[in-house]
Coordinates of C-alpha atoms and ligand atoms in Angstrom, one line a residue:
X1 CA 19.7 -14.7 25.4
X2 CA 17.8 -16.8 27.9
X3 CA 14.8 -14.6 28.6
X4 CA 11.5 -16.3 28.4
X5 CA 8.5 -14.4 27.2
X6 CA 6.9 -12.9 30.2
X7 CA 3.4 -13.9 31.2
X8 CA 1.7 -11.0 29.5
X9 CA -1.8 -11.0 28.2
X10 CA -0.7 -10.9 24.6
X11 CA 1.2 -14.1 24.1
X12 CA 2.9 -15.3 21.0
X13 CA 3.5 -19.0 20.4
X14 CA 6.8 -20.2 21.9
X15 CA 7.9 -21.9 18.8
X16 CA 7.9 -18.6 16.8
X17 CA 9.5 -16.8 19.7
X18 CA 12.4 -19.2 19.9
X19 CA 13.0 -19.1 16.2
X20 CA 13.0 -15.3 16.1
X21 CA 15.3 -15.0 19.1
X22 CA 17.8 -17.5 17.6
X23 CA 17.7 -15.7 14.2
X24 CA 18.2 -12.3 15.8
X25 CA 21.2 -13.5 17.7
X26 CA 22.7 -15.4 14.8
X27 CA 22.3 -12.4 12.4
X28 CA 23.6 -9.8 14.8
X29 CA 20.2 -7.9 14.9
X30 CA 20.3 -5.1 17.4
X31 CA 17.0 -3.4 16.6
X32 CA 13.7 -5.0 15.6
X33 CA 11.3 -2.4 14.1
X34 CA 7.7 -3.1 14.9
X35 CA 6.0 -1.4 11.9
X36 CA 2.4 -0.4 11.1
X37 CA 0.8 1.9 8.5
X38 CA -1.3 4.9 9.7
X39 CA -4.2 6.9 8.4
X40 CA -2.0 9.3 6.5
X41 CA -0.6 6.3 4.7
X42 CA 2.7 6.7 6.5
X43 CA 4.7 3.7 7.6
X44 CA 5.7 4.2 11.2
X45 CA 6.9 2.1 14.1
X46 CA 9.0 1.7 17.2
X47 CA 11.9 -0.7 17.6
X48 CA 12.8 -3.1 20.4
X49 CA 16.4 -3.9 21.3
X50 CA 17.4 -7.5 21.0
X51 CA 17.8 -7.8 24.8
X52 CA 14.1 -6.8 25.3
X53 CA 12.7 -8.7 22.3
X54 CA 11.6 -11.8 24.1
X55 CA 9.3 -9.8 26.3
X56 CA 8.2 -7.3 23.7
X57 CA 7.1 -10.1 21.3
X58 CA 4.5 -10.8 23.9
X59 CA 3.7 -7.4 25.3
X60 CA 4.2 -5.3 22.2
X61 CA 5.5 -1.8 22.6
X62 CA 3.4 0.9 24.2
X63 CA 2.1 3.7 21.9
X64 CA -0.3 6.6 22.2
X65 CA -3.7 6.3 20.6
X66 CA -3.2 9.8 19.2
X67 CA -0.8 8.6 16.5
X68 CA -3.7 7.3 14.4
X69 CA -5.0 10.9 14.4
X70 CA -1.7 12.2 12.9
X71 CA -1.7 13.3 9.3
X72 CA 1.2 13.0 6.8
X73 CA 2.5 16.4 7.9
X74 CA 2.8 15.2 11.5
X75 CA -0.1 17.5 12.4
X76 CA -2.3 15.9 15.1
X77 CA -6.0 16.1 14.5
X78 CA -8.8 16.3 17.0
X79 CA -10.4 12.9 17.0
X80 CA -12.5 11.6 19.9
X81 CA -10.8 8.7 21.7
X82 CA -7.5 9.7 20.1
X83 CA -6.5 12.4 22.5
X84 CA -3.5 12.6 24.9
X85 CA -4.9 9.9 27.2
X86 CA -5.0 6.3 26.1
X87 CA -2.6 3.6 25.1
X88 CA -2.4 0.9 22.5
X89 CA 0.3 -1.7 22.0
X90 CA 2.3 -2.2 18.7
X91 CA 2.2 -6.0 18.7
X92 CA 4.3 -7.8 16.0
X93 CA 3.0 -10.7 14.0
X94 CA 5.5 -13.5 14.7
X95 CA 5.4 -14.9 11.2
X96 CA 6.7 -11.6 9.7
X97 CA 10.2 -11.3 11.3
X98 CA 12.7 -10.4 8.6
X99 CA 16.2 -9.0 8.8
X100 CA 16.5 -5.8 6.6
X101 CA 19.4 -6.1 4.1
X102 CA 19.4 -2.3 3.5
X103 CA 19.7 -1.7 7.3
X104 CA 22.4 -4.1 8.6
X105 CA 21.7 -4.8 12.3
X106 CA 18.0 -4.2 12.0
X107 CA 15.0 -6.4 11.3
X108 CA 11.3 -5.6 10.8
X109 CA 8.1 -7.2 11.9
X110 CA 4.7 -6.1 10.6
X111 CA 2.4 -5.3 13.5
X112 CA -1.1 -4.9 14.8
X113 CA -2.3 -2.1 17.1
X114 CA -4.0 -3.8 20.1
X115 CA -5.6 -2.7 23.3
X116 CA -3.5 -3.2 26.4
X117 CA -5.7 -6.3 27.2
X118 CA -4.6 -7.8 23.9
X119 CA -7.8 -7.4 22.0
X120 CA -7.7 -5.8 18.6
X121 CA -8.0 -2.0 18.6
X122 CA -10.9 -0.7 16.5
X123 CA -8.6 1.7 14.6
X124 CA -5.9 -0.9 13.6
X125 CA -5.6 -1.0 9.8
X126 CA -4.1 -4.5 9.6
X127 CA -7.0 -5.8 11.6
X128 CA -9.4 -4.1 9.1
X129 CA -7.8 -6.2 6.4
X130 CA -7.9 -9.4 8.5
X131 CA -11.6 -8.8 9.1
X132 CA -12.2 -8.3 5.4
X133 CA -10.3 -11.5 4.6
X134 CA -12.5 -13.3 7.2
X135 CA -15.7 -11.9 5.6
X136 CA -14.6 -13.2 2.3
X137 CA -13.8 -16.6 3.8
X138 CA -17.3 -16.7 5.3
X139 CA -18.6 -16.6 1.8
X140 CA -16.1 -19.3 0.7
X141 CA -13.5 -17.2 -1.1
X142 CA -9.8 -16.2 -0.7
X143 CA -8.1 -13.3 -2.4
X144 CA -4.6 -13.3 -3.9
X145 CA -3.2 -9.9 -4.6
X146 CA -0.1 -8.0 -5.6
X147 CA 0.7 -4.3 -5.7
X148 CA 2.6 -3.4 -8.9
X149 CA 4.5 -0.2 -7.8
X150 CA 6.4 2.4 -9.8
X151 CA 8.7 4.9 -8.3
X152 CA 11.1 7.7 -9.2
X153 CA 14.8 7.3 -8.5
X154 CA 17.2 10.1 -8.2
X155 CA 18.6 12.4 -5.5
X156 CA 17.2 15.0 -3.2
X157 CA 18.6 18.4 -3.8
X158 CA 18.3 21.0 -1.0
X159 CA 17.5 24.5 -2.1
X160 CA 20.4 26.8 -1.0
X161 CA 17.9 29.7 -0.6
X162 CA 15.8 27.7 1.9
X163 CA 13.0 26.7 -0.5
X164 CA 11.7 23.2 -0.9
X165 CA 14.1 20.3 -1.5
X166 CA 13.7 18.9 -5.0
X167 CA 13.8 15.4 -6.4
X168 CA 16.4 15.3 -9.2
X169 CA 15.7 12.2 -11.4
X170 CA 18.5 9.8 -12.0
X171 CA 18.4 9.9 -15.8
X172 CA 16.5 11.0 -18.9
X173 CA 16.3 7.5 -20.4
X174 CA 13.3 6.6 -22.5
X175 CA 10.6 4.2 -21.5
X176 CA 11.8 0.6 -21.4
X177 CA 15.1 1.8 -23.0
X178 CA 18.3 -0.1 -22.7
X179 CA 20.1 3.0 -21.4
X180 CA 17.8 3.1 -18.4
X181 CA 18.7 -0.4 -17.5
X182 CA 22.3 0.6 -17.3
X183 CA 21.9 4.0 -15.5
X184 CA 19.9 2.3 -12.7
X185 CA 21.7 -1.1 -12.8
X186 CA 23.6 -1.0 -9.5
X187 CA 20.5 0.2 -7.6
X188 CA 18.2 -2.3 -9.3
X189 CA 20.4 -5.3 -8.4
X190 CA 20.7 -4.2 -4.8
X191 CA 17.0 -3.7 -4.6
X192 CA 16.1 -7.1 -6.1
X193 CA 18.6 -8.8 -3.8
X194 CA 17.2 -7.0 -0.8
X195 CA 13.6 -7.9 -1.7
X196 CA 14.3 -11.5 -2.4
X197 CA 16.1 -11.9 0.9
X198 CA 13.0 -10.7 2.6
X199 CA 10.9 -13.3 0.8
X200 CA 9.3 -11.0 -1.8
X201 CA 9.5 -12.8 -5.2
X202 CA 10.5 -10.3 -7.9
X203 CA 8.6 -10.8 -11.1
X204 CA 9.7 -8.1 -13.6
X205 CA 11.8 -4.9 -13.6
X206 CA 12.1 -2.1 -16.2
X207 CA 12.9 1.6 -16.4
X208 CA 9.7 3.3 -17.3
X209 CA 8.3 6.4 -18.7
X210 CA 9.8 9.7 -17.7
X211 CA 13.0 10.7 -15.9
X212 CA 14.1 8.3 -13.3
X213 CA 11.0 6.2 -13.3
X214 CA 11.3 2.5 -12.4
X215 CA 8.8 -0.3 -12.1
X216 CA 9.5 -3.5 -10.3
X217 CA 6.7 -6.0 -9.6
X218 CA 6.5 -8.8 -7.1
X219 CA 4.6 -12.1 -7.1
X220 CA 1.0 -12.2 -5.7
X221 CA 0.3 -13.6 -2.3
X222 CA -2.7 -14.0 0.0
X223 CA -4.2 -10.6 0.8
X224 CA -2.6 -9.9 4.2
X225 CA 0.8 -11.0 3.0
X226 CA 0.4 -8.9 -0.1
X227 CA -0.2 -5.8 2.1
X228 CA 2.7 -6.7 4.4
X229 CA 4.8 -7.2 1.3
X230 CA 3.9 -3.7 0.1
X231 CA 5.0 -2.2 3.4
X232 CA 8.4 -4.0 3.1
X233 CA 8.6 -3.0 -0.5
X234 CA 8.1 0.7 0.2
X235 CA 10.6 0.6 3.0
X236 CA 13.2 -1.2 0.9
X237 CA 12.9 1.0 -2.2
X238 CA 13.7 4.0 -0.1
X239 CA 16.1 2.3 2.3
X240 CA 18.3 0.9 -0.5
X241 CA 18.4 4.4 -2.2
X242 CA 19.4 6.1 1.1
X243 CA 22.3 3.6 1.6
X244 CA 23.5 4.6 -1.9
X245 CA 23.2 8.4 -1.2
X246 CA 20.2 8.5 -3.5
X247 CA 16.5 9.3 -3.0
X248 CA 13.6 7.2 -4.2
X249 CA 10.0 8.4 -4.1
X250 CA 6.9 6.3 -4.5
X251 CA 4.7 9.4 -4.4
X252 CA 1.9 9.3 -7.0
X253 CA 3.2 12.4 -8.8
X254 CA 6.5 13.6 -7.5
X255 CA 7.2 15.5 -10.7
X256 CA 4.2 17.5 -11.8
X257 CA 4.8 17.4 -15.5
X258 CA 5.9 13.7 -15.7
X259 CA 4.3 10.3 -15.7
X260 CA 2.9 9.3 -12.2
X261 CA 3.8 6.4 -10.0
X262 CA 0.9 4.0 -9.6
X263 CA 0.7 0.9 -7.5
X264 CA -1.8 -1.0 -9.5
X265 CA -3.5 -3.6 -7.5
X266 CA -3.8 -7.1 -9.1
X267 CA -6.5 -9.3 -7.7
X268 CA -7.8 -12.9 -8.2
X269 CA -10.5 -14.7 -6.3
X270 CA -10.1 -18.3 -5.3
X271 CA -12.0 -21.2 -4.0
X272 CA -9.7 -24.1 -2.9
X273 CA -7.4 -24.5 -5.9
X274 CA -9.6 -22.8 -8.4
X275 CA -9.1 -19.3 -9.7
X276 CA -12.6 -18.0 -10.0
X277 CA -11.6 -15.2 -12.4
X278 CA -10.3 -17.8 -14.8
X279 CA -13.0 -17.4 -17.4
X280 CA -15.8 -15.0 -18.2
X281 CA -17.4 -16.0 -14.9
X282 CA -20.5 -14.3 -13.6
X283 CA -18.6 -14.0 -10.3
X284 CA -15.8 -11.9 -12.0
X285 CA -18.5 -9.7 -13.5
X286 CA -20.1 -9.2 -10.1
X287 CA -16.8 -8.4 -8.5
X288 CA -16.1 -5.8 -11.1
X289 CA -19.6 -4.5 -10.6
X290 CA -18.8 -4.0 -6.9
X291 CA -15.5 -2.3 -7.7
X292 CA -17.2 0.1 -10.1
X293 CA -20.2 0.8 -7.9
X294 CA -17.9 1.8 -5.0
X295 CA -15.0 3.3 -7.1
X296 CA -15.5 7.0 -6.3
X297 CA -15.5 6.2 -2.6
X298 CA -12.7 3.6 -2.9
X299 CA -10.3 6.2 -4.5
X300 CA -10.5 8.1 -1.1
X301 CA -8.6 5.1 0.3
X302 CA -6.7 3.5 -2.6
X303 CA -5.5 6.9 -3.8
X304 CA -5.1 8.3 -0.3
X305 CA -3.2 11.6 -0.7
X306 CA -3.8 15.0 -2.2
X307 CA -1.0 14.2 -4.7
X308 CA -2.8 11.0 -5.8
X309 CA -5.4 13.1 -7.8
X310 CA -2.7 14.8 -9.8
X311 CA -1.9 11.4 -11.2
X312 CA -5.4 10.3 -12.2
X313 CA -5.5 12.0 -15.6
X314 CA -6.5 10.8 -19.1
X315 CA -3.8 9.4 -21.4
X316 CA -1.4 8.5 -18.6
X317 CA -2.4 4.8 -18.3
X318 CA -3.3 5.7 -14.7
X319 CA -7.0 5.6 -15.4
X320 CA -9.3 8.6 -15.1
X321 CA -12.7 7.0 -15.8
X322 CA -14.8 4.5 -13.8
X323 CA -14.9 1.9 -16.6
X324 CA -13.5 -1.6 -17.1
X325 CA -12.2 -3.5 -20.1
X326 CA -10.0 -6.4 -21.3
X327 CA -6.4 -5.2 -21.5
X328 CA -7.6 -1.6 -21.6
X329 CA -4.8 0.6 -20.0
X330 CA -7.1 3.6 -19.7
X331 CA -9.8 1.7 -17.7
X332 CA -9.9 1.8 -13.9
X333 CA -10.4 -1.9 -13.9
X334 CA -8.4 -3.9 -16.5
X335 CA -9.1 -7.5 -17.1
X336 CA -5.6 -8.8 -17.6
X337 CA -4.8 -11.6 -20.1
X338 CA -2.8 -14.3 -18.3
X339 CA 0.9 -14.6 -19.0
X340 CA 2.6 -18.0 -19.5
X341 CA 1.7 -21.3 -17.7
X342 CA 1.9 -20.0 -14.2
X343 CA 0.1 -16.8 -15.1
X344 CA -3.2 -16.3 -13.4
X345 CA -6.1 -14.4 -14.9
X346 CA -6.6 -11.4 -12.7
X347 CA -8.1 -8.0 -12.4
X348 CA -6.0 -4.9 -12.2
X349 CA -7.3 -1.8 -10.3
X350 CA -5.4 1.2 -11.6
X351 CA -6.6 3.9 -9.3
X352 CA -4.2 2.7 -6.6
X353 CA -0.9 4.2 -5.4
X354 CA 1.7 3.9 -2.7
X355 CA 0.5 6.9 -0.7
X356 CA -2.4 4.7 0.4
X357 CA -2.4 2.6 3.6
X358 CA -2.2 -0.9 1.9
X359 CA -4.2 -2.6 4.6
X360 CA -7.1 -0.1 4.3
X361 CA -6.8 -0.3 0.5
X362 CA -7.0 -4.0 0.1
X363 CA -9.6 -4.3 2.9
X364 CA -11.8 -1.7 1.2
X365 CA -11.4 -3.4 -2.2
X366 CA -12.5 -6.7 -0.7
X367 CA -15.6 -5.1 0.8
X368 CA -16.5 -3.5 -2.5
X369 CA -16.0 -6.7 -4.5
X370 CA -17.9 -8.8 -2.0
X371 CA -20.8 -6.3 -2.1
X372 CA -20.8 -6.8 -5.9
X373 CA -21.0 -10.6 -5.5
X374 CA -23.6 -10.5 -2.8
X375 CA -25.9 -8.1 -4.7
X376 CA -25.0 -9.5 -8.1
X377 CA -24.0 -6.1 -9.4
X378 CA -23.9 -5.7 -13.2
X379 CA -20.7 -3.9 -14.3
X380 CA -22.3 -2.9 -17.6
X381 CA -20.5 -3.0 -21.0
X382 CA -16.8 -3.6 -21.2
X383 CA -15.0 -0.6 -22.8
X384 CA -12.6 -1.3 -25.6
X385 CA -11.6 2.2 -26.5
X386 CA -9.8 5.1 -24.7
X387 CA -12.8 6.4 -22.6
X388 CA -11.4 9.9 -23.0
X389 CA -12.2 9.8 -26.7
X390 CA -16.0 9.7 -25.9
X391 CA -16.6 13.0 -24.1
X392 CA -19.4 12.9 -21.6
X393 CA -20.1 9.2 -22.0
X394 CA -18.2 7.8 -19.0
X395 CA -18.0 8.8 -15.3
X396 CA -14.8 10.6 -14.3
X397 CA -13.0 9.5 -11.2
X398 CA -13.0 12.1 -8.4
X399 CA -10.8 15.0 -9.3
X400 CA -9.5 15.7 -5.8
X401 CA -9.1 14.1 -2.4
X402 CA -12.0 16.2 -1.0
X403 CA -14.3 15.0 -3.8
X404 CA -13.3 11.4 -3.1
X405 CA -13.9 11.8 0.6
X406 CA -17.4 13.2 -0.1
X407 CA -18.0 10.0 -2.0
X408 CA -16.6 7.9 0.8
X409 CA -18.9 9.6 3.4
X410 CA -21.9 8.8 1.2
X411 CA -20.9 5.2 0.7
X412 CA -22.8 3.2 3.3
X413 CA -21.0 -0.1 2.7
X414 CA -17.5 1.2 3.1
X415 CA -18.4 3.5 6.0
X416 CA -20.0 0.6 7.8
X417 CA -17.0 -1.6 7.1
X418 CA -14.6 1.0 8.4
X419 CA -16.5 1.3 11.7
X420 CA -17.0 4.4 13.8
X421 CA -13.6 5.0 15.3
X422 CA -11.6 4.2 12.1
X423 CA -13.8 6.2 9.8
X424 CA -13.9 9.3 12.0
X425 CA -10.1 9.3 12.3
X426 CA -9.5 8.6 8.6
X427 CA -11.8 11.3 7.5
X428 CA -10.4 13.8 10.0
X429 CA -6.8 13.0 8.9
X430 CA -7.6 13.1 5.2
X431 CA -9.7 16.3 5.4
X432 CA -6.9 18.0 7.2
X433 CA -4.4 17.0 4.5
X434 CA -6.7 18.4 1.8
X435 CA -7.0 21.7 3.7
X436 CA -3.3 21.9 4.5
X437 CA -2.2 21.5 0.9
X438 CA -5.0 23.7 -0.5
X439 CA -3.6 26.5 1.5
X440 CA -0.1 26.2 -0.1
X441 CA 1.4 26.1 -3.5
X442 CA 2.1 23.0 -5.7
X443 CA 5.8 23.0 -4.7
X444 CA 4.9 22.4 -1.1
X445 CA 2.7 19.5 -2.1
X446 CA 5.3 17.9 -4.3
X447 CA 8.0 18.3 -1.7
X448 CA 6.1 16.8 1.2
X449 CA 4.8 13.8 -0.8
X450 CA 8.3 13.0 -2.2
X451 CA 9.7 13.4 1.3
X452 CA 7.1 11.0 3.0
X453 CA 6.3 8.5 0.2
Ligands
LIG1 N1 2.5 5.2 -14.7 C1 1.2 4.8 -14.9 C2 0.3 5.1 -13.7 O1 0.4 6.2 -13.1 C3 1.1 3.3 -15.2 C4 1.8 2.9 -16.5 C5 1.7 1.4 -16.7 O2 0.7 0.9 -17.2 O3 2.7 0.7 -16.3 O4 -0.5 4.3 -13.2
MG2 MG1 4.2 0.8 -15.2

């Protein structure tokens, strides 16, 4: 391919372009998926053919503004400036090109949504995270993060009578049990190889609590990369399963009576080479203070779906109370004891799952933590018991998406950080999901979440 990138207004550095084009040719890539995450938490995109790639790397692919007003049921919401008129461009980040092992012939690139003149679009979620990272940098900090996702592995069973498809779990192995390693073995090895090939460093794997549940964690990375990694992770978990005629769901609670799937968010704050959460630093306390102060509102973003709130129950290690504590698995914020020599002290935010838009999640978490640092917020006493054993003493997390959205609307810091267009679209999309699922039964909710996430 000899095409040179055309002189569009959105230019990518030539060096990257050449490398991407060479790799695409060498690896027989026919389709390059330009991917983004929307307000419903859904990962969407459009793909360029290899022959058009040189130009599309520069121009992006045209897209309607309306797609950021679409909810997770593909129902378009009325949002000002997101009607039928108006275009954005899905513009790939040249550093993210990666062939997809589970989709031979395809590669992915994580993308921004930009205005046709190349400037960032106010509703781009990836830009929201970049701006949060920049705000943190202004105060002299960088954030490393990792999502620690769980998912349910099985197969999707259509209902012959026309009812909802069901997720039939792979096995009934016990938590961390040897049997579970063997029942899921072929899938786990394929998944690990696929993730490693994409540059995600796998940390640990185990079969977890309840039928078909798996947990596989990846190494932390700078915030933007961590969110990009989580998009690739979600796509790969499901893509590998589909190639094996299986179905994997990262939905927060795909089986109503079983353990939920979290995507706990691990966080550490750095200045140069120093982990600032390394000791009982005042800074760590303030960051926790910020997380707790904004937690009810944060959950509207980090636990972004109706199904998320089925998961946040006591005695499930998912957290149900706005408290923190060292190695407390029932606390919303756990101070994790470091593991081994390369282990880094970090905080773990438990009310976080894979139905969230990871860019909005991490961005909102950064704004909350930064607010805690700037205002020196006191997190109060650490909790070293199960908070559910002290009735009435601790604040419960929101019980529903609507309740969380009320908290978000009342949270000036997060509303201001989101900005007018993004927040009006996010609220419209999420309110519409709350209403749509409230009008139907639980089976409808479980089906749609396991289908989409
Ligand atoms: N499955 C739990 C959740 O919903 C987490 C269990 C664990 O600590 O790994 O968050
Ligand atoms: Mg787990």
